[in-house]
Structures are given as C-alpha cells and as structure tokens.
Amino acid sequence: MSLIITGASGHLGRRTAELLLDTEGVDAADVVLVTRTPSRLDDLAARGAEVRRGDFSEPSSLPGAFAGATRVLIVSTDVVGERVPGHEAAIAAARDAGATLIAYTSIPNPVPENPAAVAADHRATEEALRASSVAWTFLRNALYAEYRIPEARAAAASGTFHHNMGAGRTAYVSREDCAAAAAAVLAGGDEHANKAYDITGPELLGGADLARLYGAQEAPVDDEAFVAGLVAAGLPEAAARLLASFGQAIREGYLDQRSGDVEALTGRAPRRVADVLAAAGVEAAA
Ligand SMILES: NC(=O)c1ccc[n+]([C@@H]2O[C@H](COP(=O)([O-])OP(=O)(O)OC[C@H]3O[C@@H](n4cnc5c(N)ncnc54)[C@H](OP(=O)(O)O)[C@@H]3O)[C@@H](O)[C@H]2O)c1
C-alpha cells in the first residue's frame, strides 16, 4: 500500500506528511512524498518515508512518482489560472498507477458564479476528478487563517483595517487543521469516497470582527480602492486583484460556509483566528 502526497515540500504538503507519519497505525514505509525538490524532504526520508521527484508540468516524471499508488493527496499548485493541465496530468497518472482514492485541495463552493479568482481552476479540477473513474475526496479548504497574520500586523501598525468584504463573513481555517484533515483522509478508508468536505474554521468572521481582533479601526472600501491601497503598499497589481476577488466572494456570500468537517475528520475542534494570531505572537484584542 502507498499513501502518496504531492507538493510535499510546500507548507500544507509537508505538514500533512508529518501528521500522517505521526498517525498511529500508519507505517512510514507506506508513505510516499512527491515533490519537485526531494532534497527539501531529507528529514522525512530519515523518518522512513519514500521521497520521489514529481513535477506536474513534466508529464514524464509522473508515472514513477505515482507508481504503486493506493490513496493519493493532490495538493493544488500555486500557479493560479495555469494549473489545470498539471492537475489533470497528475489525476491521470494516479489513475493509471491504480489509485483507489484521490483527494484534492479545493475551495468551498467553486460554482461558476463564485468571483474568487481561484474558483475556476478548482471547479475544473473537481470536474476532472469526477470524470476520472477513481473515487475522489474534495478537501474544500477555506481561506487560510495564517494569511491574517501579516494583515493583522499591518492593521495594528496603521490603526486601520481596510477591506472590501462589505458585510460578508467567512470561516478562516488554519493550515494545521487543513493538514490534519488531509492526513485523516489518507489514513482512513472507503468512508471518504466521493465526499466533498468544507474544511473551515469554527467561526464566521466579518470585517468588523477582524478589525476588533487586530485592535484597529474598520475601514470598508470598494474593490478598486482596495486594489489601489495594496498596490500603493507595494503588492503587484495581479496579486492585489487576486486578494480583492476573495473580498468580493466573501461580500457576495460565496464563502460563508462553516462546517463541522474538521472536527469530524480529526476529532479535534478547529483553531480560531485568534489562536493562530496568538501563536504567531500577534496580540489579539478579543
Ligand atoms: N486556502 C487558502 O487560503 C490558500 C492560500 C494559498 C494557497 N492555497 C492553495 O493551497 C495549496 C497549498 O498551500 P500551501 O500553503 O502549502 O502553498 P505553498 O507552500 O505555496 O506550496 C505550493 C505548492 O505547490 C506545489 N507545486 C507548485 N508547482 C508544482 C508543480 N509543477 N508540480 C507539482 N507541485 C507543484 C508545491 O510542491 P513542491 O514545491 O513540493 O514541488 C507546493 O506543494 C497552494 O498550492 C494553493 O493551491 C490555498
């Protein structure tokens, strides 16, 4: 049996691998870690995992990367707008290797109307999985709570929290909880076949809630003003527009899911944004 994690040297892939190796009943010899840079995983190889090179944009690397697959986690890559062919190549290679389940890190509610700029890629990849003839699990990860850390620091420093989420709310989730949920699916069995899980934090937070946590004044702005503010602060415009699309998706109610799936999968309540900020040394006000 092989439990395979792709993108295993990224933040989420690595943490999932560590938690899988920590899981009682999982034999390290069954854990296969696929990455573009195997040398970054020497420590996990020393724990008994097999590390293989695999790059979704190099199809010839994939049969070897997925050989012997049983259950696979495909971590979505970070090239937004250009990643679907790579995801499809990985799905095909995992299927050809005999995988019985493929889990994929998606986004909640990837419907065509969702204005989040990443939604189309995730929807297309979910469709490829549904069409693959292999059982799938969608790990629809909410927006990361960790991304609130620099936002909180900037808001605390300036005293103002600018956002374009209007009166919308979303349940930010810690990467740690995303990793724990993914490890649980890999270590589990058929019960996860053809299930879509919303991997969310425990509380829906809006702009006023975040401003309170950051100890800053809330300043709602429209999308163009939000982008202009980020660009003025030094962010490339494409990145600013990506972030603005998340605010728009929250404002329009596309990301207002809060589920019990993290606790059901991991047996542990998900962390709050306040917990993630405190762990990073950002003093939360509430
Ligand atoms: N929910 C959210 O708020 C949120 C935020 C940011 C990103 N994401 C998504 O969640 C994913 C995991 O998050 P993260 O924090 O771990 O991101 P990260 O640390 O930036 O990792 C990027 C990942 O993409 C993989 N990758 C890039 N190009 C690849 C290729 N050609 N072939 C195979 N893998 C490739 C990397 O694998 P190797 O380097 O090991 O090859 C790595 O696992 C991201 O890639 C992105 O799709 C979600």
Tab-separated table of C-alpha atoms and ligand atoms in Angstrom:
chain	number	residue	atom	x	y	z
A	1	MET	CA	0.000	0.000	0.000
A	2	SER	CA	1.209	3.517	-0.802
A	3	LEU	CA	-0.214	6.739	0.626
A	4	ILE	CA	1.057	9.467	-1.690
A	5	ILE	CA	1.226	13.216	-1.047
A	6	THR	CA	2.151	15.567	-3.887
A	7	GLY	CA	3.627	19.005	-3.351
A	8	ALA	CA	5.131	17.507	-0.236
A	9	SER	CA	7.668	20.257	0.372
A	10	GLY	CA	5.045	23.048	0.391
A	11	HIS	CA	3.619	24.309	3.667
A	12	LEU	CA	0.490	22.177	3.509
A	13	GLY	CA	2.038	19.092	1.891
A	14	ARG	CA	4.899	18.922	4.384
A	15	ARG	CA	2.653	19.343	7.422
A	16	THR	CA	0.256	16.711	6.082
A	17	ALA	CA	3.201	14.352	5.641
A	18	GLU	CA	4.418	14.981	9.193
A	19	LEU	CA	0.954	14.359	10.658
A	20	LEU	CA	0.491	11.219	8.538
A	21	LEU	CA	3.824	9.873	9.779
A	22	ASP	CA	2.669	10.644	13.346
A	23	THR	CA	-0.626	8.768	12.849
A	24	GLU	CA	-0.970	5.566	14.853
A	25	GLY	CA	-1.269	2.564	12.578
A	26	VAL	CA	0.399	4.259	9.597
A	27	ASP	CA	3.634	2.536	8.583
A	28	ALA	CA	6.228	5.080	7.391
A	29	ALA	CA	7.233	2.584	4.688
A	30	ASP	CA	3.785	3.129	3.107
A	31	VAL	CA	4.196	6.923	2.900
A	32	VAL	CA	5.417	8.327	-0.433
A	33	LEU	CA	6.222	12.024	-0.745
A	34	VAL	CA	6.295	13.585	-4.201
A	35	THR	CA	7.954	16.960	-4.744
A	36	ARG	CA	9.910	18.932	-7.318
A	37	THR	CA	12.764	19.220	-4.801
A	38	PRO	CA	13.390	15.953	-2.947
A	39	SER	CA	16.366	17.362	-1.011
A	40	ARG	CA	13.943	19.544	0.973
A	41	LEU	CA	12.454	16.401	2.500
A	42	ASP	CA	15.612	14.659	3.735
A	43	ASP	CA	14.287	14.833	7.303
A	44	LEU	CA	11.098	12.958	6.370
A	45	ALA	CA	13.076	10.405	4.357
A	46	ALA	CA	15.060	9.823	7.549
A	47	ARG	CA	11.750	9.025	9.277
A	48	GLY	CA	11.170	6.219	6.743
A	49	ALA	CA	9.055	7.902	4.067
A	50	GLU	CA	9.985	7.376	0.432
A	51	VAL	CA	10.678	10.676	-1.343
A	52	ARG	CA	10.245	10.846	-5.125
A	53	ARG	CA	10.670	13.621	-7.641
A	54	GLY	CA	7.495	14.632	-9.446
A	55	ASP	CA	6.544	17.791	-11.323
A	56	PHE	CA	3.045	18.200	-12.780
A	57	SER	CA	4.463	20.258	-15.641
A	58	GLU	CA	6.836	17.414	-16.577
A	59	PRO	CA	4.490	14.539	-17.504
A	60	SER	CA	7.383	12.081	-17.898
A	61	SER	CA	8.105	12.419	-14.163
A	62	LEU	CA	4.601	11.300	-13.133
A	63	PRO	CA	4.396	7.520	-13.777
A	64	GLY	CA	7.377	6.958	-11.477
A	65	ALA	CA	6.063	9.439	-8.929
A	66	PHE	CA	2.695	7.678	-8.614
A	67	ALA	CA	3.830	4.049	-9.041
A	68	GLY	CA	2.034	1.715	-6.635
A	69	ALA	CA	-0.453	4.383	-5.520
A	70	THR	CA	-3.299	3.413	-3.209
A	71	ARG	CA	-4.613	6.675	-1.768
A	72	VAL	CA	-3.293	9.983	-3.123
A	73	LEU	CA	-3.486	13.594	-1.960
A	74	ILE	CA	-3.034	16.040	-4.832
A	75	VAL	CA	-2.125	19.425	-3.366
A	76	SER	CA	-3.314	22.136	-5.766
A	77	THR	CA	-0.339	24.025	-7.184
A	78	ASP	CA	0.238	27.727	-6.797
A	79	VAL	CA	0.133	28.842	-10.431
A	80	VAL	CA	-3.408	30.232	-10.441
A	81	GLY	CA	-5.016	30.217	-13.903
A	82	GLU	CA	-2.433	27.855	-15.417
A	83	ARG	CA	-2.574	24.805	-13.205
A	84	VAL	CA	-5.471	22.738	-14.536
A	85	PRO	CA	-3.435	20.810	-17.170
A	86	GLY	CA	-0.906	19.847	-14.471
A	87	HIS	CA	-3.671	18.742	-12.113
A	88	GLU	CA	-5.238	16.701	-14.924
A	89	ALA	CA	-1.881	15.066	-15.698
A	90	ALA	CA	-1.485	14.139	-12.020
A	91	ILE	CA	-5.010	12.695	-11.849
A	92	ALA	CA	-4.405	10.603	-14.977
A	93	ALA	CA	-1.064	9.334	-13.652
A	94	ALA	CA	-2.555	8.418	-10.265
A	95	ARG	CA	-5.443	6.614	-12.001
A	96	ASP	CA	-3.060	4.743	-14.317
A	97	ALA	CA	-0.999	3.704	-11.287
A	98	GLY	CA	-4.112	2.075	-9.778
A	99	ALA	CA	-5.047	4.600	-7.081
A	100	THR	CA	-8.317	3.757	-5.312
A	101	LEU	CA	-8.907	7.274	-3.956
A	102	ILE	CA	-7.656	10.717	-4.959
A	103	ALA	CA	-8.116	13.622	-2.532
A	104	TYR	CA	-7.701	17.166	-3.805
A	105	THR	CA	-7.351	20.533	-2.035
A	106	SER	CA	-10.117	22.731	-3.438
A	107	ILE	CA	-12.080	25.776	-2.275
A	108	PRO	CA	-15.576	25.888	-0.759
A	109	ASN	CA	-18.370	26.493	-3.223
A	110	PRO	CA	-16.407	26.523	-6.527
A	111	VAL	CA	-19.528	27.352	-8.562
A	112	PRO	CA	-19.242	29.326	-11.828
A	113	GLU	CA	-20.714	32.445	-10.159
A	114	ASN	CA	-18.089	32.465	-7.362
A	115	PRO	CA	-15.929	35.533	-8.126
A	116	ALA	CA	-12.874	34.218	-6.227
A	117	ALA	CA	-10.182	34.156	-8.923
A	118	VAL	CA	-9.110	30.625	-7.953
A	119	ALA	CA	-12.593	29.100	-8.205
A	120	ALA	CA	-12.481	28.231	-11.925
A	121	ASP	CA	-9.286	26.138	-11.585
A	122	HIS	CA	-10.701	24.258	-8.613
A	123	ARG	CA	-14.018	23.654	-10.350
A	124	ALA	CA	-12.241	22.313	-13.455
A	125	THR	CA	-10.053	20.017	-11.346
A	126	GLU	CA	-13.050	18.737	-9.377
A	127	GLU	CA	-14.767	18.001	-12.703
A	128	ALA	CA	-11.690	16.109	-13.932
A	129	LEU	CA	-11.750	14.037	-10.759
A	130	ARG	CA	-15.460	13.268	-11.024
A	131	ALA	CA	-14.806	12.093	-14.592
A	132	SER	CA	-11.728	10.043	-13.685
A	133	SER	CA	-13.441	6.782	-12.622
A	134	VAL	CA	-11.404	6.884	-9.379
A	135	ALA	CA	-13.129	7.664	-6.068
A	136	TRP	CA	-12.420	11.251	-5.001
A	137	THR	CA	-12.452	13.386	-1.884
A	138	PHE	CA	-12.675	17.151	-2.181
A	139	LEU	CA	-10.975	18.921	0.703
A	140	ARG	CA	-12.527	22.329	0.153
A	141	ASN	CA	-10.191	24.417	2.267
A	142	ALA	CA	-11.488	27.811	3.401
A	143	LEU	CA	-9.171	30.827	3.302
A	144	TYR	CA	-6.114	30.326	5.498
A	145	ALA	CA	-6.147	31.912	8.952
A	146	GLU	CA	-2.344	32.256	8.648
A	147	TYR	CA	-2.817	34.901	5.951
A	148	ARG	CA	-4.446	37.057	8.616
A	149	ILE	CA	-1.082	37.360	10.428
A	150	PRO	CA	0.555	39.958	8.116
A	151	GLU	CA	-2.844	41.630	7.691
A	152	ALA	CA	-3.204	41.908	11.487
A	153	ARG	CA	0.316	43.281	11.879
A	154	ALA	CA	-0.249	45.914	9.173
A	155	ALA	CA	-3.639	46.915	10.597
A	156	ALA	CA	-2.282	47.143	14.126
A	157	ALA	CA	0.639	49.287	12.921
A	158	SER	CA	-1.518	51.711	10.918
A	159	GLY	CA	-4.546	51.605	13.228
A	160	THR	CA	-6.853	50.964	10.255
A	161	PHE	CA	-8.098	47.746	8.674
A	162	HIS	CA	-9.124	48.330	5.064
A	163	HIS	CA	-11.187	45.569	3.471
A	164	ASN	CA	-13.592	45.032	0.594
A	165	MET	CA	-15.673	42.233	2.133
A	166	GLY	CA	-18.607	44.512	2.919
A	167	ALA	CA	-20.885	42.870	5.458
A	168	GLY	CA	-19.901	39.342	4.365
A	169	ARG	CA	-18.327	36.761	6.655
A	170	THR	CA	-16.152	33.675	6.210
A	171	ALA	CA	-14.720	30.965	8.473
A	172	TYR	CA	-10.920	31.200	8.013
A	173	VAL	CA	-9.182	27.891	8.724
A	174	SER	CA	-5.676	27.184	9.981
A	175	ARG	CA	-3.327	25.346	7.652
A	176	GLU	CA	-2.652	22.979	10.547
A	177	ASP	CA	-6.309	21.928	10.507
A	178	CYS	CA	-6.259	21.550	6.701
A	179	ALA	CA	-3.218	19.282	7.077
A	180	ALA	CA	-4.807	17.255	9.879
A	181	ALA	CA	-7.971	16.755	7.804
A	182	ALA	CA	-5.943	15.671	4.760
A	183	ALA	CA	-3.858	13.236	6.825
A	184	ALA	CA	-7.055	11.756	8.278
A	185	VAL	CA	-8.461	11.142	4.803
A	186	LEU	CA	-5.239	9.457	3.636
A	187	ALA	CA	-5.078	7.295	6.765
A	188	GLY	CA	-8.789	6.466	6.540
A	189	GLY	CA	-10.648	4.237	4.160
A	190	ASP	CA	-13.600	3.993	1.830
A	191	GLU	CA	-15.757	6.186	4.054
A	192	HIS	CA	-14.240	9.244	2.364
A	193	ALA	CA	-15.013	8.096	-1.185
A	194	ASN	CA	-16.905	10.666	-3.259
A	195	LYS	CA	-17.282	13.107	-0.367
A	196	ALA	CA	-16.833	16.886	-0.511
A	197	TYR	CA	-15.730	18.318	2.836
A	198	ASP	CA	-15.819	22.021	3.700
A	199	ILE	CA	-12.627	22.437	5.741
A	200	THR	CA	-13.412	25.584	7.713
A	201	GLY	CA	-12.572	27.276	10.950
A	202	PRO	CA	-15.018	27.382	13.865
A	203	GLU	CA	-16.390	30.913	13.465
A	204	LEU	CA	-17.674	33.136	10.686
A	205	LEU	CA	-15.851	36.466	10.887
A	206	GLY	CA	-16.587	39.723	9.076
A	207	GLY	CA	-14.596	42.922	8.649
A	208	ALA	CA	-15.736	44.362	11.993
A	209	ASP	CA	-14.760	41.139	13.805
A	210	LEU	CA	-11.286	41.139	12.238
A	211	ALA	CA	-10.764	44.846	12.968
A	212	ARG	CA	-11.576	44.132	16.624
A	213	LEU	CA	-9.109	41.228	16.694
A	214	TYR	CA	-6.411	43.405	15.117
A	215	GLY	CA	-7.065	46.311	17.523
A	216	ALA	CA	-7.736	48.576	14.513
A	217	GLN	CA	-10.479	50.759	13.120
A	218	GLU	CA	-12.595	49.099	10.441
A	219	ALA	CA	-12.482	50.866	7.029
A	220	PRO	CA	-14.674	49.172	4.393
A	221	VAL	CA	-13.712	50.223	0.845
A	222	ASP	CA	-14.781	49.214	-2.657
A	223	ASP	CA	-12.778	46.807	-4.844
A	224	GLU	CA	-10.865	49.470	-6.783
A	225	ALA	CA	-9.858	51.371	-3.632
A	226	PHE	CA	-8.819	48.089	-2.029
A	227	VAL	CA	-6.607	47.178	-5.001
A	228	ALA	CA	-5.147	50.706	-5.132
A	229	GLY	CA	-4.262	50.534	-1.425
A	230	LEU	CA	-2.475	47.189	-1.822
A	231	VAL	CA	-0.576	48.395	-4.906
A	232	ALA	CA	0.453	51.564	-3.055
A	233	ALA	CA	1.752	49.307	-0.265
A	234	GLY	CA	3.967	47.504	-2.810
A	235	LEU	CA	1.918	44.489	-3.917
A	236	PRO	CA	1.943	43.644	-7.656
A	237	GLU	CA	-1.419	44.515	-9.210
A	238	ALA	CA	-2.186	40.894	-10.185
A	239	ALA	CA	-1.758	39.775	-6.573
A	240	ALA	CA	-3.856	42.698	-5.349
A	241	ARG	CA	-6.662	41.767	-7.757
A	242	LEU	CA	-6.494	38.139	-6.588
A	243	LEU	CA	-6.920	39.268	-2.968
A	244	ALA	CA	-9.726	41.647	-3.962
A	245	SER	CA	-11.544	38.738	-5.622
A	246	PHE	CA	-11.625	36.917	-2.274
A	247	GLY	CA	-13.109	40.001	-0.600
A	248	GLN	CA	-15.711	40.184	-3.328
A	249	ALA	CA	-16.531	36.481	-2.930
A	250	ILE	CA	-16.961	36.984	0.835
A	251	ARG	CA	-19.068	40.122	0.312
A	252	GLU	CA	-21.373	38.316	-2.110
A	253	GLY	CA	-21.837	35.380	0.266
A	254	TYR	CA	-19.989	32.706	-1.702
A	255	LEU	CA	-17.590	31.865	1.136
A	256	ASP	CA	-19.912	31.900	4.145
A	257	GLN	CA	-19.649	28.178	4.935
A	258	ARG	CA	-18.891	26.971	8.455
A	259	SER	CA	-18.883	23.209	8.844
A	260	GLY	CA	-18.112	20.576	11.445
A	261	ASP	CA	-15.973	18.610	8.980
A	262	VAL	CA	-12.579	19.360	10.591
A	263	GLU	CA	-13.742	18.034	13.937
A	264	ALA	CA	-15.484	15.048	12.335
A	265	LEU	CA	-12.298	14.113	10.436
A	266	THR	CA	-9.675	14.901	13.077
A	267	GLY	CA	-11.548	14.519	16.368
A	268	ARG	CA	-10.407	17.997	17.345
A	269	ALA	CA	-12.172	21.360	17.164
A	270	PRO	CA	-10.555	23.660	14.584
A	271	ARG	CA	-8.415	26.576	15.743
A	272	ARG	CA	-9.833	30.105	15.844
A	273	VAL	CA	-8.160	33.002	14.019
A	274	ALA	CA	-7.397	34.428	17.468
A	275	ASP	CA	-5.497	31.215	18.318
A	276	VAL	CA	-3.453	31.428	15.100
A	277	LEU	CA	-2.629	35.103	15.718
A	278	ALA	CA	-1.634	34.395	19.337
A	279	ALA	CA	0.611	31.502	18.262
A	280	ALA	CA	2.369	33.908	15.867
A	281	GLY	CA	2.891	36.409	18.667
A	282	VAL	CA	0.230	38.814	17.394
A	283	GLU	CA	-1.679	40.001	20.433
A	284	ALA	CA	-5.370	39.551	19.681
A	285	ALA	CA	-7.686	42.066	21.290
A	286	ALA	CA	-10.546	39.619	21.818
B	1	LIG	N1	-6.866	28.209	1.351
B	1	LIG	C1	-6.051	29.239	1.145
B	1	LIG	O1	-6.199	30.343	1.715
B	1	LIG	C2	-4.874	29.080	0.239
B	1	LIG	C3	-3.888	30.066	0.222
B	1	LIG	C4	-2.786	29.887	-0.619
B	1	LIG	C5	-2.708	28.766	-1.420
B	1	LIG	N2	-3.687	27.823	-1.384
B	1	LIG	C6	-3.636	26.621	-2.236
B	1	LIG	O2	-3.273	25.521	-1.409
B	1	LIG	C7	-2.031	24.953	-1.879
B	1	LIG	C8	-1.193	24.511	-0.689
B	1	LIG	O3	-0.957	25.644	0.130
B	1	LIG	P1	0.479	25.898	0.730
B	1	LIG	O4	0.289	26.886	1.807
B	1	LIG	O5	1.154	24.609	1.027
B	1	LIG	O6	1.217	26.583	-0.523
B	1	LIG	P2	2.799	26.661	-0.825
B	1	LIG	O7	3.589	26.459	0.417
B	1	LIG	O8	2.990	27.918	-1.600
B	1	LIG	O9	3.066	25.419	-1.767
B	1	LIG	C9	2.893	25.450	-3.152
B	1	LIG	C10	2.664	24.014	-3.573
B	1	LIG	O10	2.525	23.897	-4.971
B	1	LIG	C11	3.263	22.747	-5.359
B	1	LIG	N3	3.619	22.886	-6.766
B	1	LIG	C12	3.920	24.030	-7.439
B	1	LIG	N4	4.225	23.761	-8.730
B	1	LIG	C13	4.116	22.413	-8.869
B	1	LIG	C14	4.294	21.519	-9.952
B	1	LIG	N5	4.678	21.965	-11.166
B	1	LIG	N6	4.088	20.199	-9.749
B	1	LIG	C15	3.709	19.730	-8.537
B	1	LIG	N7	3.501	20.532	-7.453
B	1	LIG	C16	3.719	21.857	-7.624
B	1	LIG	C17	4.469	22.735	-4.443
B	1	LIG	O11	5.071	21.463	-4.391
B	1	LIG	P3	6.695	21.194	-4.322
B	1	LIG	O12	7.358	22.536	-4.173
B	1	LIG	O13	6.897	20.307	-3.130
B	1	LIG	O14	7.009	20.507	-5.599
B	1	LIG	C18	3.775	23.088	-3.136
B	1	LIG	O15	3.139	21.976	-2.547
B	1	LIG	C19	-1.388	26.049	-2.741
B	1	LIG	O16	-0.514	25.485	-3.703
B	1	LIG	C20	-2.618	26.696	-3.360
B	1	LIG	O17	-3.110	25.939	-4.445
B	1	LIG	C21	-4.751	27.950	-0.558
